[in-house]
Amino acid sequence: MTVRDWLTGQSFADQYEFGMDMLMYLTNGSPLP
Amino acid sequence: MPVIITPAIRVITPHQASLDSGWGPRCNPFMFRLGACPRKRGAAGTTAQQVKQSFFGALAILTTAIPVGDVLDAFLGTRAAQVAAEDLPGYSSFRAAKADLGSPGAGNVYDHVVEQSQVARSGFTPEEIHNPFNLDPVPRGINQLKPTTTPASGPSPAG
């Protein structure tokens, strides 16, 4: 299952939160969870 | 503090100010305009001892150090800060959004926080996806890293 598959069907708010979290990890250079 | 409003007006260029005046990465021009951006720690708060030096010194500091979002809140009121994302106008296409919003800044691109593919996958409308709330100005390199560093599978359902 890809992330896109996993996100599909989730609410806009949940997908937005996930996207912002990913952006934060990339911006800070933190390791992905 | 209404006395600071007049000198601070000149600061307001939403996108540039959101990038340069101590506002965090979780901020896009419309969030900034609504005063809804999270603030970086320590972005302000260094003026307490400086302000007492002199009237003119304090005035100069106030024009540069007062958080712009606080000033905007004073103008817009708390109600504006509570406007939901879905209340913002969206665009039918990314091209239209970019044309209307203007440049995201030198070296930056607009990143869709919720991906464009979710129009077809999740049934979101183009207006939701190409909404200023969902368009985050980020450095081009970060935007290009996103698809390659996103894990191949999502978090576990239990997590």
Coordinates of N, CA and C in Angstrom, one line a residue:
Chain A
M1 N 0.8 -1.2 0.0 CA 0.0 0.0 0.0 C 0.9 1.2 0.0
T2 N 0.6 2.2 -0.9 CA 1.4 3.4 -0.9 C 0.7 4.5 0.0
V3 N 1.5 5.5 0.3 CA 0.9 6.6 1.1 C -0.3 7.2 0.5
R4 N -0.3 7.3 -0.8 CA -1.5 7.9 -1.5 C -2.7 7.0 -1.3
D5 N -2.4 5.7 -1.4 CA -3.5 4.7 -1.1 C -4.0 4.9 0.3
W6 N -3.1 5.0 1.2 CA -3.5 5.1 2.6 C -4.2 6.3 2.9
L7 N -3.9 7.4 2.2 CA -4.5 8.7 2.4 C -5.9 8.7 1.8
T8 N -6.1 8.0 0.7 CA -7.3 8.1 0.0 C -8.5 7.7 0.8
G9 N -9.5 8.6 0.8 CA -10.7 8.3 1.6 C -10.7 9.0 2.9
Q10 N -9.5 9.4 3.4 CA -9.4 10.1 4.7 C -10.0 11.5 4.5
S11 N -10.4 12.1 5.6 CA -10.9 13.5 5.5 C -9.9 14.5 5.0
F12 N -10.3 15.6 4.5 CA -9.4 16.7 4.0 C -8.6 17.1 5.2
A13 N -9.2 17.3 6.4 CA -8.4 17.7 7.5 C -7.3 16.8 7.9
D14 N -7.6 15.5 7.9 CA -6.6 14.5 8.2 C -5.5 14.5 7.2
Q15 N -5.8 14.6 5.9 CA -4.8 14.6 4.9 C -4.0 15.9 5.0
Y16 N -4.6 17.0 5.3 CA -3.9 18.2 5.5 C -2.9 18.1 6.6
E17 N -3.3 17.6 7.7 CA -2.4 17.4 8.9 C -1.3 16.5 8.5
F18 N -1.5 15.4 7.8 CA -0.4 14.6 7.4 C 0.6 15.3 6.5
G19 N 0.0 16.1 5.5 CA 0.9 16.8 4.6 C 1.7 17.9 5.3
M20 N 1.1 18.5 6.3 CA 1.9 19.5 7.1 C 3.0 18.9 7.9
D21 N 2.7 17.7 8.5 CA 3.7 17.0 9.2 C 4.8 16.6 8.3
M22 N 4.5 16.1 7.2 CA 5.6 15.7 6.2 C 6.5 16.9 5.9
L23 N 5.8 18.0 5.6 CA 6.5 19.2 5.3 C 7.4 19.7 6.4
M24 N 6.9 19.5 7.7 CA 7.7 19.9 8.8 C 9.0 19.0 8.9
Y25 N 8.8 17.7 8.7 CA 9.9 16.8 8.8 C 11.0 17.2 7.7
L26 N 10.5 17.5 6.5 CA 11.5 17.8 5.5 C 12.1 19.1 5.7
T27 N 11.4 20.1 6.2 CA 11.9 21.4 6.5 C 13.0 21.4 7.6
N28 N 12.7 20.6 8.6 CA 13.6 20.5 9.7 C 14.7 19.5 9.5
G29 N 14.6 18.7 8.5 CA 15.6 17.6 8.3 C 15.5 16.5 9.3
S30 N 14.4 16.4 9.9 CA 14.2 15.3 10.9 C 14.0 14.0 10.2
P31 N 14.4 12.9 10.9 CA 14.1 11.6 10.3 C 12.6 11.3 10.3
L32 N 12.1 10.6 9.3 CA 10.7 10.3 9.2 C 10.3 9.3 10.2
P33 N 9.1 9.4 10.7 CA 8.7 8.5 11.8 C 8.6 7.0 11.2
Chain B
M1 N -2.8 47.5 21.8 CA -2.0 48.7 21.8 C -2.2 49.5 20.5
P2 N -3.2 50.2 20.4 CA -3.5 50.9 19.1 C -2.5 51.9 18.6
V3 N -1.6 52.4 19.5 CA -0.6 53.3 19.1 C 0.4 52.8 18.1
I4 N 0.5 51.4 18.1 CA 1.5 50.9 17.2 C 1.0 50.5 15.8
I5 N -0.3 50.7 15.6 CA -0.9 50.2 14.4 C -0.4 51.1 13.2
T6 N -0.4 52.4 13.4 CA 0.0 53.2 12.2 C 1.4 52.9 11.7
P7 N 2.4 52.9 12.5 CA 3.7 52.7 11.9 C 3.9 51.3 11.4
A8 N 3.1 50.3 11.8 CA 3.3 48.9 11.4 C 2.6 48.6 10.1
I9 N 1.7 49.5 9.6 CA 1.0 49.2 8.4 C 1.9 49.0 7.2
R10 N 3.0 49.7 7.2 CA 3.9 49.6 6.0 C 4.4 48.1 5.9
V11 N 4.4 47.3 6.9 CA 4.9 46.0 6.9 C 4.1 45.0 6.0
I12 N 2.8 45.4 5.9 CA 1.9 44.4 5.4 C 2.0 44.1 3.9
T13 N 2.8 43.1 3.6 CA 2.7 42.4 2.3 C 2.7 41.0 2.6
P14 N 1.5 40.4 2.6 CA 1.3 39.1 3.3 C 2.3 38.1 3.1
H15 N 2.6 37.8 1.8 CA 3.5 36.6 1.6 C 4.9 37.0 2.1
Q16 N 5.4 38.1 1.7 CA 6.8 38.4 2.0 C 7.0 38.5 3.6
A17 N 6.0 39.1 4.2 CA 6.1 39.3 5.6 C 6.0 37.9 6.3
S18 N 5.2 37.0 5.7 CA 5.1 35.7 6.4 C 6.4 34.9 6.3
L19 N 7.2 35.2 5.2 CA 8.5 34.6 5.1 C 9.6 35.2 5.9
D20 N 9.5 36.5 6.1 CA 10.7 37.2 6.6 C 10.5 37.8 8.0
S21 N 9.3 37.7 8.6 CA 9.2 38.4 9.9 C 8.9 37.5 11.0
G22 N 9.5 36.3 11.0 CA 9.5 35.4 12.1 C 8.3 34.5 12.2
W23 N 7.6 34.3 11.1 CA 6.5 33.3 11.1 C 6.9 32.0 10.6
G24 N 6.4 31.0 11.2 CA 6.8 29.6 10.9 C 6.5 29.1 9.6
P25 N 7.0 27.9 9.2 CA 6.8 27.3 7.9 C 5.3 26.9 7.7
R26 N 4.6 26.7 8.8 CA 3.2 26.3 8.6 C 2.3 27.6 8.4
C27 N 2.6 28.3 7.3 CA 2.0 29.5 7.1 C 1.9 29.8 5.6
N28 N 0.7 30.1 5.2 CA 0.7 30.6 3.8 C 0.1 32.0 3.8
P29 N 0.1 32.6 2.7 CA -0.3 34.0 2.7 C -1.7 34.3 3.3
F30 N -2.6 33.4 3.1 CA -4.0 33.7 3.6 C -4.0 33.4 5.1
M31 N -3.3 32.4 5.6 CA -3.3 32.1 7.0 C -2.7 33.3 7.7
F32 N -1.6 33.8 7.0 CA -0.9 35.0 7.6 C -1.9 36.2 7.7
R33 N -2.6 36.4 6.6 CA -3.5 37.5 6.5 C -4.6 37.4 7.6
L34 N -4.9 36.2 8.0 CA -6.0 36.0 9.0 C -5.4 36.0 10.4
G35 N -4.1 36.1 10.5 CA -3.4 36.0 11.8 C -3.4 34.6 12.4
A36 N -3.5 33.6 11.5 CA -3.7 32.2 12.0 C -2.3 31.4 11.9
C37 N -1.2 32.1 11.6 CA 0.0 31.4 11.5 C 0.7 31.2 12.8
P38 N 1.2 30.0 13.0 CA 2.0 29.8 14.3 C 3.3 30.6 14.2
R39 N 3.7 31.1 15.4 CA 4.8 32.0 15.4 C 6.0 31.2 15.9
K40 N 7.1 31.5 15.2 CA 8.4 30.9 15.7 C 8.7 31.3 17.1
R41 N 9.3 30.5 17.9 CA 9.6 30.9 19.2 C 10.7 31.9 19.2
G42 N 10.5 32.9 20.0 CA 11.6 33.9 20.2 C 11.6 34.9 19.1
A43 N 10.5 34.9 18.2 CA 10.5 35.8 17.1 C 10.4 37.3 17.6
A44 N 9.7 37.4 18.7 CA 9.5 38.8 19.3 C 9.8 38.7 20.8
G45 N 9.6 39.7 21.5 CA 9.8 39.7 22.9 C 11.2 40.2 23.4
T46 N 11.9 40.8 22.5 CA 13.2 41.3 22.9 C 13.2 42.8 23.1
T47 N 12.0 43.4 23.2 CA 11.9 44.8 23.2 C 11.7 45.4 24.6
A48 N 11.4 44.6 25.5 CA 11.0 45.2 26.8 C 12.0 46.1 27.4
Q49 N 13.3 45.8 27.4 CA 14.3 46.7 28.0 C 14.6 47.8 27.1
Q50 N 14.5 47.5 25.8 CA 14.9 48.6 24.8 C 13.9 49.7 24.8
V51 N 12.6 49.3 25.0 CA 11.6 50.3 24.8 C 11.7 51.5 25.8
K52 N 12.3 51.2 27.0 CA 12.4 52.3 28.0 C 13.5 53.3 27.7
Q53 N 14.3 53.0 26.7 CA 15.4 53.9 26.5 C 15.0 55.3 26.1
S54 N 14.2 55.5 25.2 CA 13.7 56.8 24.8 C 12.4 56.7 24.0
F55 N 11.7 57.7 24.0 CA 10.5 57.7 23.2 C 10.7 57.4 21.7
F56 N 11.7 58.0 21.2 CA 12.0 57.8 19.7 C 12.6 56.4 19.5
G57 N 13.4 56.0 20.4 CA 13.9 54.6 20.3 C 12.8 53.6 20.4
A58 N 11.9 53.8 21.3 CA 10.8 52.9 21.4 C 9.9 52.9 20.2
L59 N 9.7 54.1 19.6 CA 8.9 54.2 18.4 C 9.5 53.4 17.3
A60 N 10.8 53.5 17.2 CA 11.5 52.8 16.1 C 11.5 51.3 16.3
I61 N 11.6 50.9 17.5 CA 11.5 49.4 17.8 C 10.1 48.9 17.5
L62 N 9.1 49.7 17.9 CA 7.8 49.2 17.7 C 7.4 49.0 16.3
T63 N 8.0 49.9 15.4 CA 7.7 49.7 14.0 C 8.3 48.5 13.4
T64 N 9.3 47.9 14.0 CA 9.9 46.8 13.4 C 9.8 45.5 14.2
A65 N 9.5 45.6 15.5 CA 9.5 44.4 16.3 C 8.1 43.8 16.7
I66 N 7.1 44.6 16.6 CA 5.8 44.2 17.0 C 5.3 43.1 16.0
P67 N 4.8 41.9 16.5 CA 4.4 40.9 15.6 C 3.3 41.4 14.7
V68 N 3.5 41.2 13.4 CA 2.6 41.7 12.4 C 1.2 41.1 12.6
G69 N 1.2 39.8 12.9 CA -0.1 39.1 13.1 C -0.9 39.8 14.2
D70 N -0.3 40.3 15.3 CA -1.1 40.9 16.3 C -1.7 42.2 15.8
V71 N -1.0 42.9 15.0 CA -1.5 44.1 14.4 C -2.7 43.8 13.5
L72 N -2.5 42.7 12.7 CA -3.6 42.3 11.8 C -4.8 41.9 12.6
D73 N -4.6 41.2 13.7 CA -5.7 40.8 14.5 C -6.5 42.0 15.0
A74 N -5.7 43.0 15.4 CA -6.4 44.2 15.9 C -7.3 44.8 14.8
F75 N -6.9 44.7 13.5 CA -7.7 45.2 12.5 C -8.8 44.2 12.2
L76 N -8.5 43.0 12.1 CA -9.5 42.0 11.6 C -10.4 41.5 12.7
G77 N -10.0 41.5 13.9 CA -10.7 40.9 15.0 C -10.6 39.4 15.1
T78 N -11.0 38.9 16.2 CA -10.7 37.5 16.4 C -11.6 36.6 15.5
R79 N -12.7 37.2 15.1 CA -13.6 36.4 14.2 C -12.9 36.0 12.9
A80 N -12.1 36.9 12.4 CA -11.5 36.6 11.1 C -10.5 35.5 11.3
A81 N -9.8 35.4 12.4 CA -8.9 34.4 12.7 C -9.5 33.0 12.7
Q82 N -10.8 33.0 12.9 CA -11.5 31.7 13.1 C -12.2 31.3 11.8
V83 N -11.9 32.0 10.7 CA -12.5 31.6 9.4 C -12.0 30.3 9.0
A84 N -12.9 29.4 8.7 CA -12.4 28.0 8.3 C -11.8 28.0 6.9
A85 N -11.0 27.0 6.7 CA -10.3 26.9 5.4 C -11.4 26.9 4.3
E86 N -12.4 26.1 4.5 CA -13.4 26.0 3.4 C -14.2 27.2 3.1
D87 N -14.0 28.3 4.0 CA -14.7 29.5 3.7 C -13.8 30.4 2.7
L88 N -12.6 30.0 2.6 CA -11.7 30.8 1.6 C -12.1 30.4 0.2
P89 N -12.0 31.4 -0.7 CA -12.3 31.0 -2.1 C -11.2 30.2 -2.7
G90 N -11.6 29.2 -3.4 CA -10.6 28.3 -4.1 C -10.6 28.6 -5.6
Y91 N -9.8 27.8 -6.3 CA -9.6 28.1 -7.7 C -9.9 26.7 -8.4
S92 N -10.4 26.9 -9.6 CA -10.7 25.7 -10.4 C -9.4 25.0 -11.0
S93 N -8.3 25.7 -11.0 CA -7.1 25.1 -11.5 C -5.9 25.7 -10.8
F94 N -4.8 25.0 -10.8 CA -3.6 25.5 -10.2 C -3.1 26.7 -10.9
R95 N -3.2 26.7 -12.2 CA -2.8 27.8 -13.0 C -3.5 29.1 -12.6
A96 N -4.8 29.0 -12.4 CA -5.6 30.2 -11.9 C -5.2 30.6 -10.5
A97 N -4.9 29.7 -9.7 CA -4.5 30.0 -8.3 C -3.1 30.8 -8.3
K98 N -2.2 30.2 -9.1 CA -0.9 30.9 -9.2 C -1.0 32.3 -9.8
A99 N -1.8 32.4 -10.8 CA -2.0 33.7 -11.4 C -2.6 34.7 -10.5
D100 N -3.5 34.3 -9.6 CA -4.1 35.2 -8.7 C -3.3 35.5 -7.4
L101 N -2.6 34.5 -6.9 CA -1.9 34.6 -5.7 C -0.6 35.3 -5.9
G102 N 0.0 35.3 -7.1 CA 1.3 35.9 -7.3 C 2.4 35.0 -6.9
S103 N 3.6 35.5 -7.0 CA 4.8 34.7 -6.7 C 4.8 34.2 -5.3
P104 N 5.3 33.0 -5.1 CA 5.5 32.5 -3.8 C 6.8 32.9 -3.1
G105 N 7.5 33.7 -3.9 CA 8.8 34.2 -3.4 C 9.9 33.6 -4.1
A106 N 11.0 34.3 -4.1 CA 12.2 33.8 -4.9 C 12.7 32.5 -4.4
G107 N 12.8 31.5 -5.3 CA 13.3 30.2 -5.0 C 12.2 29.3 -4.4
N108 N 11.0 29.8 -4.3 CA 9.9 29.0 -3.7 C 8.9 28.6 -4.8
V109 N 8.1 27.6 -4.4 CA 7.0 27.1 -5.2 C 5.9 26.9 -4.3
Y110 N 4.7 26.8 -4.8 CA 3.5 26.5 -4.0 C 3.4 25.0 -3.9
D111 N 3.3 24.5 -2.7 CA 3.2 23.1 -2.4 C 1.7 22.8 -2.0
H112 N 1.2 21.8 -2.7 CA -0.2 21.3 -2.3 C 0.0 20.5 -1.0
V113 N -0.5 20.9 0.1 CA -0.4 20.1 1.3 C -1.2 18.8 1.2
V114 N -2.4 19.0 0.7 CA -3.2 17.8 0.3 C -3.0 17.7 -1.2
E115 N -2.5 16.5 -1.6 CA -2.0 16.4 -3.0 C -3.1 16.5 -4.0
Q116 N -2.7 17.0 -5.2 CA -3.7 17.2 -6.3 C -4.3 15.9 -6.7
S117 N -3.6 14.8 -6.6 CA -4.2 13.5 -7.0 C -5.4 13.1 -6.2
Q118 N -5.6 13.8 -5.0 CA -6.7 13.4 -4.2 C -8.1 14.0 -4.7
V119 N -8.0 14.8 -5.8 CA -9.2 15.2 -6.5 C -9.9 13.9 -7.0
A120 N -9.1 13.1 -7.7 CA -9.6 11.9 -8.3 C -9.8 10.8 -7.3
R121 N -8.8 10.7 -6.4 CA -8.8 9.6 -5.4 C -9.9 9.8 -4.3
S122 N -9.9 10.9 -3.8 CA -10.8 11.1 -2.6 C -12.1 11.9 -2.9
G123 N -12.1 12.4 -4.1 CA -13.3 13.2 -4.5 C -13.4 14.6 -4.0
F124 N -12.2 15.2 -3.6 CA -12.2 16.6 -3.2 C -12.4 17.4 -4.5
T125 N -12.9 18.6 -4.3 CA -13.1 19.5 -5.4 C -11.8 20.2 -5.8
P126 N -11.7 20.6 -7.0 CA -10.5 21.4 -7.4 C -10.4 22.7 -6.5
E127 N -11.5 23.2 -6.1 CA -11.5 24.5 -5.3 C -10.9 24.2 -3.9
E128 N -11.1 23.0 -3.4 CA -10.5 22.6 -2.1 C -9.0 22.5 -2.2
I129 N -8.6 21.8 -3.3 CA -7.2 21.5 -3.5 C -6.4 22.7 -3.8
H130 N -7.0 23.5 -4.7 CA -6.3 24.8 -5.1 C -6.8 26.0 -4.3
N131 N -6.9 25.7 -3.0 CA -7.3 26.7 -2.1 C -6.1 27.4 -1.4
P132 N -6.1 28.7 -1.2 CA -4.9 29.3 -0.6 C -4.5 28.6 0.7
F133 N -5.4 28.1 1.4 CA -5.1 27.4 2.7 C -4.3 26.2 2.4
N134 N -4.5 25.5 1.3 CA -3.8 24.3 0.9 C -2.5 24.5 0.2
L135 N -2.3 25.7 -0.2 CA -1.1 26.1 -1.0 C 0.0 26.7 -0.1
D136 N 1.0 26.0 0.1 CA 2.0 26.5 1.1 C 3.3 26.9 0.3
P137 N 3.8 28.1 0.4 CA 5.0 28.5 -0.3 C 6.2 27.8 0.4
V138 N 6.9 27.0 -0.3 CA 8.0 26.3 0.2 C 9.2 26.4 -0.7
P139 N 10.4 26.2 -0.2 CA 11.6 26.2 -1.2 C 11.4 25.1 -2.2
R140 N 11.9 25.3 -3.4 CA 11.7 24.4 -4.5 C 12.3 23.0 -4.1
G141 N 13.5 23.0 -3.4 CA 14.1 21.8 -3.0 C 13.3 20.9 -2.1
I142 N 12.6 21.6 -1.2 CA 11.7 20.8 -0.3 C 10.6 20.2 -1.1
N143 N 10.0 21.0 -2.0 CA 8.9 20.5 -2.8 C 9.3 19.2 -3.6
Q144 N 10.6 19.3 -4.1 CA 11.1 18.2 -4.9 C 11.4 17.0 -4.1
L145 N 11.8 17.2 -2.8 CA 12.1 16.1 -1.9 C 10.9 15.3 -1.5
K146 N 9.7 16.0 -1.5 CA 8.5 15.4 -0.9 C 8.2 14.0 -1.4
P147 N 8.0 13.9 -2.7 CA 7.6 12.6 -3.2 C 8.6 11.5 -3.0
T148 N 9.9 11.8 -2.9 CA 10.9 10.8 -2.8 C 11.2 10.4 -1.4
T149 N 10.8 11.2 -0.4 CA 11.1 10.9 0.9 C 9.9 10.4 1.7
T150 N 8.7 10.6 1.1 CA 7.5 10.1 1.7 C 7.6 8.6 1.8
P151 N 7.4 8.0 3.0 CA 7.5 6.6 3.1 C 6.6 5.8 2.2
A152 N 7.1 4.6 1.8 CA 6.4 3.8 0.8 C 5.0 3.4 1.4
S153 N 4.9 3.3 2.7 CA 3.6 2.9 3.2 C 3.3 3.9 4.3
G154 N 2.0 4.1 4.6 CA 1.6 5.0 5.6 C 1.8 4.5 7.0
P155 N 1.5 5.3 8.0 CA 1.6 4.9 9.3 C 0.7 3.7 9.6
S156 N 1.0 2.9 10.5 CA 0.2 1.7 10.8 C -1.2 2.2 11.4
P157 N -2.2 1.5 11.1 CA -3.6 1.9 11.6 C -3.6 2.1 13.1
A158 N -2.7 1.2 13.7 CA -2.7 1.3 15.2 C -2.0 2.6 15.7
G159 N -1.1 3.1 14.8 CA -0.3 4.3 15.2 C -0.9 5.5 14.9

